[in-house]
Amino acid sequence: MVRRFLSFSSHRKRVLLLKVSFTIVSCVGLLIWWNRELFSSKEIFLPRSGYQKAEFPIHQLPEHGKELGDEFLVRVLQEHKYVEVDLQARGTLERDDYDEEIKTDLKGTMWNLGARGERGSVPESQAGVAEEVLKKEAFNKVLSDLIPLNRTVPDTREPACRGISYEKDLPDVTVVIIYTDEAYSSLLRTIHSVVNRSPPELLREIVLVDDYSKKKELKGKLERYLSKKFTPGKVRLLRLNSRAGLIRARMIGAHVAKGKVLVFLDAHCETTESWLEPLLTRIHEDNRAVVCPIIDVIDDKTLEYSQGNGAFFQIGGFTWSGHFTWINIPPYEAARKKAHHSPTRSPTMAGGLFAIDKEFFWHIGSYDSDMQLWGGENLEMSFRVK
């Protein structure tokens, strides 16, 4: 259940659901942590030259503004300009050209379709159109448009998770979401799920970075929707004036972030109950921890949420050819854990979805800006994490 799965979007070509459960590695995912034993097999061996010890102790990070000295970020900001849309001003307009279109979209959704993550289908009269659109979009966009944007999903946490009480002083977060010509409905469903299932005091903001989209519905229509449906300042929208690629766009999103923790998500996720607190708990305990969630699947044709097997999951490794791969948890790591839901150390991460202390992100060098699209950056960052 810790695998990548189905086609979905232009950036990641994945369809997925963010699943959080305290019975599965710290209620949510894999702790990226250096340990020599984890590199003992040939499949995941890492030369010691790749190891750098952090220069600061736990909870004593550099002052805010570390990113301004990041050579990779400086290059990105020189090559790619961006503007932040004034959503608050747009929301104060009494009337907008897109108001009727937005109302029509909302009226066109089918109440209870896809509720609780159940499988859905389009009316027979739209089946042919849906099939053709699926070939182009790589998922059932027609069905997605019919499912309510704030649909419910099942609470898949195991019983041991539901009684957990989290500390009140967890750091707040900026959720960074990059998109390029993403489907309008799946993007909004991602945003709604994050807002609806995140404690307001912990969700500082969602930063959307539009990596030079061409779709008309992602322009004024999206701006108007965001400005009317969400609290001012809770969702921010940046537009790049040229295609930067996923990695550079993420760097720009991290640059403007106000939260203490960065959570990177794909533009086609749905979060579940108590998804955020476990991530932040691990970082609160050790701000050098980089935490990844377990990911379940949303079917590309029916948009059904499929829960994985919580009793079994894998951690990240890599092959000699430099490709990420999933590997079984070594027996000594399983024995080290105090409980099944305790964090599991992993040599590498998949990289699509993870949380990291913002200052630590800049301290370890952020991303290499020459990695313009995606693929490989997850291993490169994993090797620098301590």
Short mmCIF file of C-alpha atoms in Angstrom, two decimals:
data_model
loop_
_atom_site.label_atom_id
_atom_site.label_comp_id
_atom_site.label_asym_id
_atom_site.label_seq_id
_atom_site.Cartn_x
_atom_site.Cartn_y
_atom_site.Cartn_z
CA MET A 1 0.00 0.00 0.00
CA VAL A 2 3.02 2.24 -0.07
CA ARG A 3 3.18 2.11 -3.84
CA ARG A 4 2.63 4.53 -6.69
CA PHE A 5 -0.21 3.64 -8.85
CA LEU A 6 -2.44 5.03 -11.55
CA SER A 7 -2.28 7.73 -14.20
CA PHE A 8 -3.82 11.06 -13.30
CA SER A 9 -2.10 14.40 -13.91
CA SER A 10 0.41 16.19 -16.10
CA HIS A 11 3.00 16.65 -13.36
CA ARG A 12 3.11 13.33 -11.54
CA LYS A 13 0.94 11.01 -13.64
CA ARG A 14 -0.42 9.47 -10.46
CA VAL A 15 -3.80 9.03 -8.87
CA LEU A 16 -3.67 8.71 -5.12
CA LEU A 17 -5.26 9.28 -1.77
CA LEU A 18 -3.37 10.45 1.25
CA LYS A 19 -4.06 7.97 4.01
CA VAL A 20 -3.15 8.60 7.62
CA SER A 21 -3.23 5.96 10.32
CA PHE A 22 -1.37 5.77 13.62
CA THR A 23 -1.17 2.02 13.27
CA ILE A 24 1.02 2.58 10.25
CA VAL A 25 4.34 4.24 10.93
CA SER A 26 3.65 7.12 13.25
CA CYS A 27 0.03 7.37 12.14
CA VAL A 28 1.09 8.52 8.76
CA GLY A 29 4.28 7.46 7.10
CA LEU A 30 7.95 6.77 6.89
CA LEU A 31 10.61 8.61 8.84
CA ILE A 32 13.59 9.32 6.61
CA TRP A 33 16.52 8.66 8.91
CA TRP A 34 20.14 7.74 8.41
CA ASN A 35 21.26 4.42 9.84
CA ARG A 36 24.25 2.44 8.62
CA GLU A 37 22.44 -0.86 9.07
CA LEU A 38 19.81 0.22 6.55
CA PHE A 39 22.49 0.37 3.87
CA SER A 40 23.97 -3.06 4.56
CA SER A 41 22.49 -4.81 1.53
CA LYS A 42 23.70 -4.29 -2.02
CA GLU A 43 20.27 -3.18 -3.13
CA ILE A 44 20.32 -0.06 -0.99
CA PHE A 45 24.01 0.48 -0.28
CA LEU A 46 25.02 4.12 0.07
CA PRO A 47 28.64 5.32 0.03
CA ARG A 48 29.62 7.06 3.25
CA SER A 49 30.71 10.10 1.26
CA GLY A 50 27.04 10.99 0.90
CA TYR A 51 26.63 11.53 4.63
CA GLN A 52 26.79 14.96 6.21
CA LYS A 53 26.00 15.53 9.85
CA ALA A 54 23.72 18.45 10.63
CA GLU A 55 25.60 21.46 11.96
CA PHE A 56 22.99 22.34 14.54
CA PRO A 57 21.41 20.37 17.40
CA ILE A 58 17.74 19.52 17.63
CA HIS A 59 15.45 22.56 18.00
CA GLN A 60 18.27 25.04 17.27
CA LEU A 61 17.83 25.88 13.63
CA PRO A 62 19.12 28.87 11.65
CA GLU A 63 17.23 32.14 11.74
CA HIS A 64 14.41 32.79 9.28
CA GLY A 65 15.70 33.86 5.90
CA LYS A 66 18.09 30.96 5.37
CA GLU A 67 16.56 30.48 1.92
CA LEU A 68 17.96 33.82 0.74
CA GLY A 69 21.44 32.30 0.82
CA ASP A 70 20.41 29.21 -1.17
CA GLU A 71 22.31 29.34 -4.46
CA PHE A 72 19.76 27.16 -6.21
CA LEU A 73 16.84 29.36 -5.14
CA VAL A 74 18.63 32.53 -6.26
CA ARG A 75 19.02 31.03 -9.72
CA VAL A 76 15.35 30.03 -9.85
CA LEU A 77 14.15 33.49 -8.82
CA GLN A 78 16.36 35.05 -11.49
CA GLU A 79 15.05 32.82 -14.26
CA HIS A 80 11.36 32.59 -13.31
CA LYS A 81 9.16 35.48 -12.28
CA TYR A 82 5.88 35.03 -10.46
CA VAL A 83 2.93 37.10 -9.31
CA GLU A 84 0.62 36.43 -6.39
CA VAL A 85 -3.04 36.86 -7.26
CA ASP A 86 -4.92 39.19 -4.93
CA LEU A 87 -7.73 36.78 -4.07
CA GLN A 88 -9.06 38.98 -1.29
CA ALA A 89 -9.66 41.86 -3.69
CA ARG A 90 -11.34 39.55 -6.18
CA GLY A 91 -13.58 38.20 -3.46
CA THR A 92 -14.88 41.65 -2.59
CA LEU A 93 -16.38 42.10 -6.06
CA GLU A 94 -20.17 42.00 -5.87
CA ARG A 95 -20.47 40.34 -9.25
CA ASP A 96 -18.01 38.43 -11.38
CA ASP A 97 -18.18 37.04 -14.91
CA TYR A 98 -17.59 33.53 -13.60
CA ASP A 99 -20.29 33.47 -10.91
CA GLU A 100 -22.93 31.82 -13.07
CA GLU A 101 -20.50 29.26 -14.45
CA ILE A 102 -19.42 28.30 -10.93
CA LYS A 103 -23.06 27.96 -9.85
CA THR A 104 -23.77 25.76 -12.85
CA ASP A 105 -20.82 23.53 -12.01
CA LEU A 106 -21.99 23.09 -8.42
CA LYS A 107 -25.57 22.37 -9.47
CA GLY A 108 -24.25 19.78 -11.92
CA THR A 109 -22.71 17.64 -9.22
CA MET A 110 -24.68 14.65 -7.98
CA TRP A 111 -25.26 14.68 -4.24
CA ASN A 112 -23.83 11.62 -2.50
CA LEU A 113 -22.02 10.39 -5.61
CA GLY A 114 -18.67 9.01 -4.50
CA ALA A 115 -19.51 9.68 -0.84
CA ARG A 116 -17.37 7.81 1.71
CA GLY A 117 -14.97 7.08 -1.11
CA GLU A 118 -17.39 4.68 -2.79
CA ARG A 119 -17.07 3.85 -6.49
CA GLY A 120 -19.01 6.02 -8.89
CA SER A 121 -20.10 5.93 -12.50
CA VAL A 122 -21.35 8.42 -15.04
CA PRO A 123 -24.89 8.31 -16.45
CA GLU A 124 -25.23 6.03 -19.45
CA SER A 125 -25.82 9.05 -21.70
CA GLN A 126 -22.32 10.38 -20.86
CA ALA A 127 -20.43 7.07 -20.96
CA GLY A 128 -19.09 7.60 -24.47
CA VAL A 129 -17.86 11.11 -23.75
CA ALA A 130 -16.31 9.97 -20.49
CA GLU A 131 -14.37 7.25 -22.28
CA GLU A 132 -12.93 9.70 -24.79
CA VAL A 133 -11.98 12.23 -22.11
CA LEU A 134 -10.36 9.47 -20.07
CA LYS A 135 -7.97 8.75 -22.95
CA LYS A 136 -6.86 12.38 -22.97
CA GLU A 137 -6.81 13.14 -19.24
CA ALA A 138 -5.66 9.68 -18.06
CA PHE A 139 -8.48 9.56 -15.50
CA ASN A 140 -12.26 9.83 -15.48
CA LYS A 141 -12.58 13.62 -15.51
CA VAL A 142 -16.29 13.51 -16.43
CA LEU A 143 -17.01 11.50 -13.27
CA SER A 144 -14.77 13.77 -11.21
CA ASP A 145 -16.80 16.77 -12.33
CA LEU A 146 -20.00 15.06 -11.14
CA ILE A 147 -18.66 14.18 -7.68
CA PRO A 148 -19.05 16.93 -5.03
CA LEU A 149 -15.83 18.85 -4.41
CA ASN A 150 -16.03 18.25 -0.66
CA ARG A 151 -17.00 14.59 -0.77
CA THR A 152 -16.45 12.43 2.28
CA VAL A 153 -13.91 9.63 2.52
CA PRO A 154 -13.78 6.78 5.04
CA ASP A 155 -11.86 7.04 8.28
CA THR A 156 -9.48 4.14 7.74
CA ARG A 157 -7.47 4.55 10.92
CA GLU A 158 -7.19 1.44 13.01
CA PRO A 159 -8.61 1.49 16.56
CA ALA A 160 -5.20 2.13 18.15
CA CYS A 161 -4.95 5.41 16.25
CA ARG A 162 -8.22 6.96 17.23
CA GLY A 163 -7.47 7.34 20.92
CA ILE A 164 -4.22 9.23 20.38
CA SER A 165 -4.08 12.73 21.87
CA TYR A 166 -1.69 15.17 20.23
CA GLU A 167 0.16 18.04 21.83
CA LYS A 168 -1.33 21.50 21.56
CA ASP A 169 1.87 23.31 20.58
CA LEU A 170 2.55 21.61 17.24
CA PRO A 171 4.08 23.87 14.56
CA ASP A 172 1.85 25.32 11.87
CA VAL A 173 2.24 24.35 8.22
CA THR A 174 2.22 25.65 4.71
CA VAL A 175 0.88 23.08 2.27
CA VAL A 176 2.57 23.60 -1.12
CA ILE A 177 0.72 22.30 -4.18
CA ILE A 178 2.11 22.62 -7.71
CA TYR A 179 -0.05 22.14 -10.78
CA THR A 180 0.14 22.49 -14.55
CA ASP A 181 -3.16 22.17 -16.42
CA GLU A 182 -4.56 19.99 -13.63
CA ALA A 183 -8.22 19.03 -13.86
CA TYR A 184 -10.25 21.80 -12.21
CA SER A 185 -12.42 19.50 -10.09
CA SER A 186 -9.61 17.27 -8.81
CA LEU A 187 -7.51 20.31 -7.85
CA LEU A 188 -10.38 21.86 -5.90
CA ARG A 189 -11.21 18.55 -4.26
CA THR A 190 -7.62 18.38 -3.03
CA ILE A 191 -7.88 21.87 -1.53
CA HIS A 192 -11.25 21.20 0.11
CA SER A 193 -10.00 17.98 1.68
CA VAL A 194 -6.95 19.70 3.18
CA VAL A 195 -9.01 22.59 4.58
CA ASN A 196 -11.84 20.39 5.85
CA ARG A 197 -9.63 17.83 7.61
CA SER A 198 -6.85 20.00 9.00
CA PRO A 199 -7.06 21.76 12.40
CA PRO A 200 -7.44 25.49 11.52
CA GLU A 201 -4.76 26.48 14.03
CA LEU A 202 -2.24 24.15 12.37
CA LEU A 203 -3.03 24.92 8.74
CA ARG A 204 -1.38 28.31 8.28
CA GLU A 205 -2.01 28.36 4.53
CA ILE A 206 -2.16 26.47 1.29
CA VAL A 207 0.16 27.86 -1.40
CA LEU A 208 -0.88 26.97 -4.94
CA VAL A 209 1.77 27.47 -7.59
CA ASP A 210 0.43 27.51 -11.14
CA ASP A 211 3.33 26.36 -13.30
CA TYR A 212 2.21 28.19 -16.44
CA SER A 213 -1.14 26.45 -17.03
CA LYS A 214 -2.99 27.03 -20.29
CA LYS A 215 -6.48 25.81 -19.36
CA LYS A 216 -9.01 28.64 -19.24
CA GLU A 217 -10.85 27.23 -16.20
CA LEU A 218 -7.65 27.54 -14.16
CA LYS A 219 -7.52 31.30 -14.71
CA GLY A 220 -10.27 33.71 -13.63
CA LYS A 221 -12.77 30.99 -12.78
CA LEU A 222 -10.39 29.36 -10.30
CA GLU A 223 -9.49 32.73 -8.79
CA ARG A 224 -13.12 33.62 -8.22
CA TYR A 225 -13.92 30.24 -6.67
CA LEU A 226 -10.97 30.40 -4.27
CA SER A 227 -11.81 33.97 -3.28
CA LYS A 228 -15.43 33.14 -2.42
CA LYS A 229 -15.17 29.67 -0.89
CA PHE A 230 -12.18 29.97 1.43
CA THR A 231 -11.17 32.28 4.28
CA PRO A 232 -8.97 35.14 3.03
CA GLY A 233 -5.32 34.23 3.41
CA LYS A 234 -5.98 30.53 3.92
CA VAL A 235 -5.39 29.76 0.23
CA ARG A 236 -2.81 31.71 -1.79
CA LEU A 237 -2.28 31.52 -5.55
CA LEU A 238 1.01 32.21 -7.36
CA ARG A 239 1.31 32.25 -11.13
CA LEU A 240 4.63 31.72 -12.93
CA ASN A 241 5.27 33.62 -16.15
CA SER A 242 7.06 30.65 -17.74
CA ARG A 243 7.17 26.88 -17.27
CA ALA A 244 9.55 26.16 -14.42
CA GLY A 245 8.90 22.47 -13.76
CA LEU A 246 7.82 20.76 -10.58
CA ILE A 247 11.07 21.12 -8.64
CA ARG A 248 11.64 24.81 -9.32
CA ALA A 249 7.99 25.57 -8.71
CA ARG A 250 8.22 23.82 -5.34
CA MET A 251 11.21 25.96 -4.44
CA ILE A 252 9.24 29.11 -5.19
CA GLY A 253 6.32 27.84 -3.11
CA ALA A 254 8.66 27.11 -0.21
CA HIS A 255 10.21 30.56 -0.60
CA VAL A 256 6.93 32.38 0.03
CA ALA A 257 5.69 29.98 2.73
CA LYS A 258 4.81 31.45 6.13
CA GLY A 259 4.33 28.20 8.06
CA LYS A 260 7.08 26.62 10.15
CA VAL A 261 6.69 23.28 8.38
CA LEU A 262 6.41 22.60 4.65
CA VAL A 263 4.05 19.88 3.47
CA PHE A 264 4.37 19.08 -0.22
CA LEU A 265 1.33 17.46 -1.81
CA ASP A 266 0.38 16.54 -5.35
CA ALA A 267 -2.57 18.35 -6.90
CA HIS A 268 -4.78 15.26 -6.90
CA CYS A 269 -4.90 14.02 -3.29
CA GLU A 270 -7.64 13.65 -0.73
CA THR A 271 -6.63 13.73 2.89
CA THR A 272 -8.40 11.71 5.56
CA GLU A 273 -9.22 12.24 9.23
CA SER A 274 -6.30 13.40 11.42
CA TRP A 275 -3.85 13.27 8.55
CA LEU A 276 -1.76 16.25 9.64
CA GLU A 277 -1.13 15.85 13.37
CA PRO A 278 1.04 12.69 13.11
CA LEU A 279 3.32 14.37 10.56
CA LEU A 280 3.79 17.41 12.76
CA THR A 281 4.28 15.33 15.91
CA ARG A 282 7.36 13.64 14.47
CA ILE A 283 8.86 16.97 13.36
CA HIS A 284 8.00 18.54 16.71
CA GLU A 285 9.96 15.75 18.40
CA ASP A 286 12.92 16.12 16.05
CA ASN A 287 12.98 18.96 13.54
CA ARG A 288 15.49 17.06 11.40
CA ALA A 289 12.93 14.37 10.66
CA VAL A 290 11.46 14.20 7.16
CA VAL A 291 8.14 12.39 7.34
CA CYS A 292 6.28 10.66 4.53
CA PRO A 293 2.74 9.28 4.57
CA ILE A 294 1.39 5.93 3.56
CA ILE A 295 -0.53 6.36 0.30
CA ASP A 296 -3.61 4.44 -0.72
CA VAL A 297 -5.26 4.45 -4.14
CA ILE A 298 -8.11 6.24 -5.86
CA ASP A 299 -9.20 4.30 -8.91
CA ASP A 300 -8.69 6.22 -12.15
CA LYS A 301 -12.01 5.11 -13.63
CA THR A 302 -14.42 4.91 -10.68
CA LEU A 303 -12.65 7.26 -8.22
CA GLU A 304 -13.18 4.61 -5.56
CA TYR A 305 -10.92 4.84 -2.55
CA SER A 306 -9.14 1.55 -1.94
CA GLN A 307 -7.67 1.02 1.51
CA GLY A 308 -4.40 -0.85 1.68
CA ASN A 309 -3.30 -3.53 4.10
CA GLY A 310 -2.18 -1.73 7.23
CA ALA A 311 -0.36 -4.79 8.48
CA PHE A 312 2.13 -4.70 5.61
CA PHE A 313 3.95 -1.89 3.88
CA GLN A 314 7.41 -1.26 2.50
CA ILE A 315 10.08 1.41 2.82
CA GLY A 316 12.12 3.23 0.20
CA GLY A 317 15.37 1.99 -1.31
CA PHE A 318 17.13 2.40 -4.61
CA THR A 319 18.86 0.31 -7.26
CA TRP A 320 22.37 0.59 -8.66
CA SER A 321 20.89 2.22 -11.76
CA GLY A 322 19.78 5.13 -9.59
CA HIS A 323 16.06 4.34 -9.54
CA PHE A 324 13.82 4.49 -6.51
CA THR A 325 12.31 1.19 -5.44
CA TRP A 326 10.27 -0.25 -2.60
CA ILE A 327 11.93 -2.76 -0.26
CA ASN A 328 10.75 -4.82 2.69
CA ILE A 329 11.38 -3.57 6.22
CA PRO A 330 14.52 -5.29 7.60
CA PRO A 331 13.88 -7.55 10.61
CA TYR A 332 16.09 -5.42 12.87
CA GLU A 333 14.07 -2.30 12.03
CA ALA A 334 10.80 -4.10 12.75
CA ALA A 335 12.24 -5.30 16.08
CA ARG A 336 13.39 -1.77 16.97
CA LYS A 337 9.90 -0.30 16.77
CA LYS A 338 8.05 -0.10 20.06
CA ALA A 339 4.70 -0.67 18.39
CA HIS A 340 3.30 -1.37 14.95
CA HIS A 341 2.30 2.28 14.57
CA SER A 342 5.72 3.64 15.59
CA PRO A 343 7.71 5.53 12.93
CA THR A 344 9.64 3.34 10.53
CA ARG A 345 13.07 4.49 9.40
CA SER A 346 13.59 4.49 5.65
CA PRO A 347 16.76 5.07 3.58
CA THR A 348 14.90 6.99 0.85
CA MET A 349 11.49 8.46 0.10
CA ALA A 350 9.23 8.50 -2.93
CA GLY A 351 9.20 12.29 -2.75
CA GLY A 352 5.71 13.16 -3.96
CA LEU A 353 4.22 13.76 -0.52
CA PHE A 354 6.26 14.64 2.54
CA ALA A 355 6.63 17.08 5.44
CA ILE A 356 9.82 18.86 6.45
CA ASP A 357 10.78 21.69 8.81
CA LYS A 358 11.09 24.78 6.62
CA GLU A 359 14.40 25.97 8.01
CA PHE A 360 15.83 22.46 7.81
CA PHE A 361 14.71 22.29 4.18
CA TRP A 362 16.87 25.30 3.36
CA HIS A 363 19.69 24.17 5.63
CA ILE A 364 20.24 20.92 3.74
CA GLY A 365 20.23 22.72 0.39
CA SER A 366 16.57 22.52 -0.69
CA TYR A 367 16.29 21.11 -4.22
CA ASP A 368 18.85 21.12 -7.01
CA SER A 369 17.33 23.62 -9.44
CA ASP A 370 18.75 21.76 -12.43
CA MET A 371 16.25 18.99 -11.68
CA GLN A 372 13.54 20.81 -13.54
CA LEU A 373 10.69 18.31 -13.82
CA TRP A 374 10.49 15.30 -11.50
CA GLY A 375 12.34 12.08 -10.92
CA GLY A 376 15.60 11.67 -9.03
CA GLU A 377 15.11 14.62 -6.70
CA ASN A 378 13.68 12.29 -4.07
CA LEU A 379 16.86 10.23 -3.91
CA GLU A 380 19.09 13.29 -4.02
CA MET A 381 17.27 14.83 -1.07
CA SER A 382 17.12 11.54 0.84
CA PHE A 383 20.91 11.29 0.73
CA ARG A 384 21.27 14.72 2.33
CA VAL A 385 18.79 14.19 5.14
CA LYS A 386 20.10 13.58 8.65
#
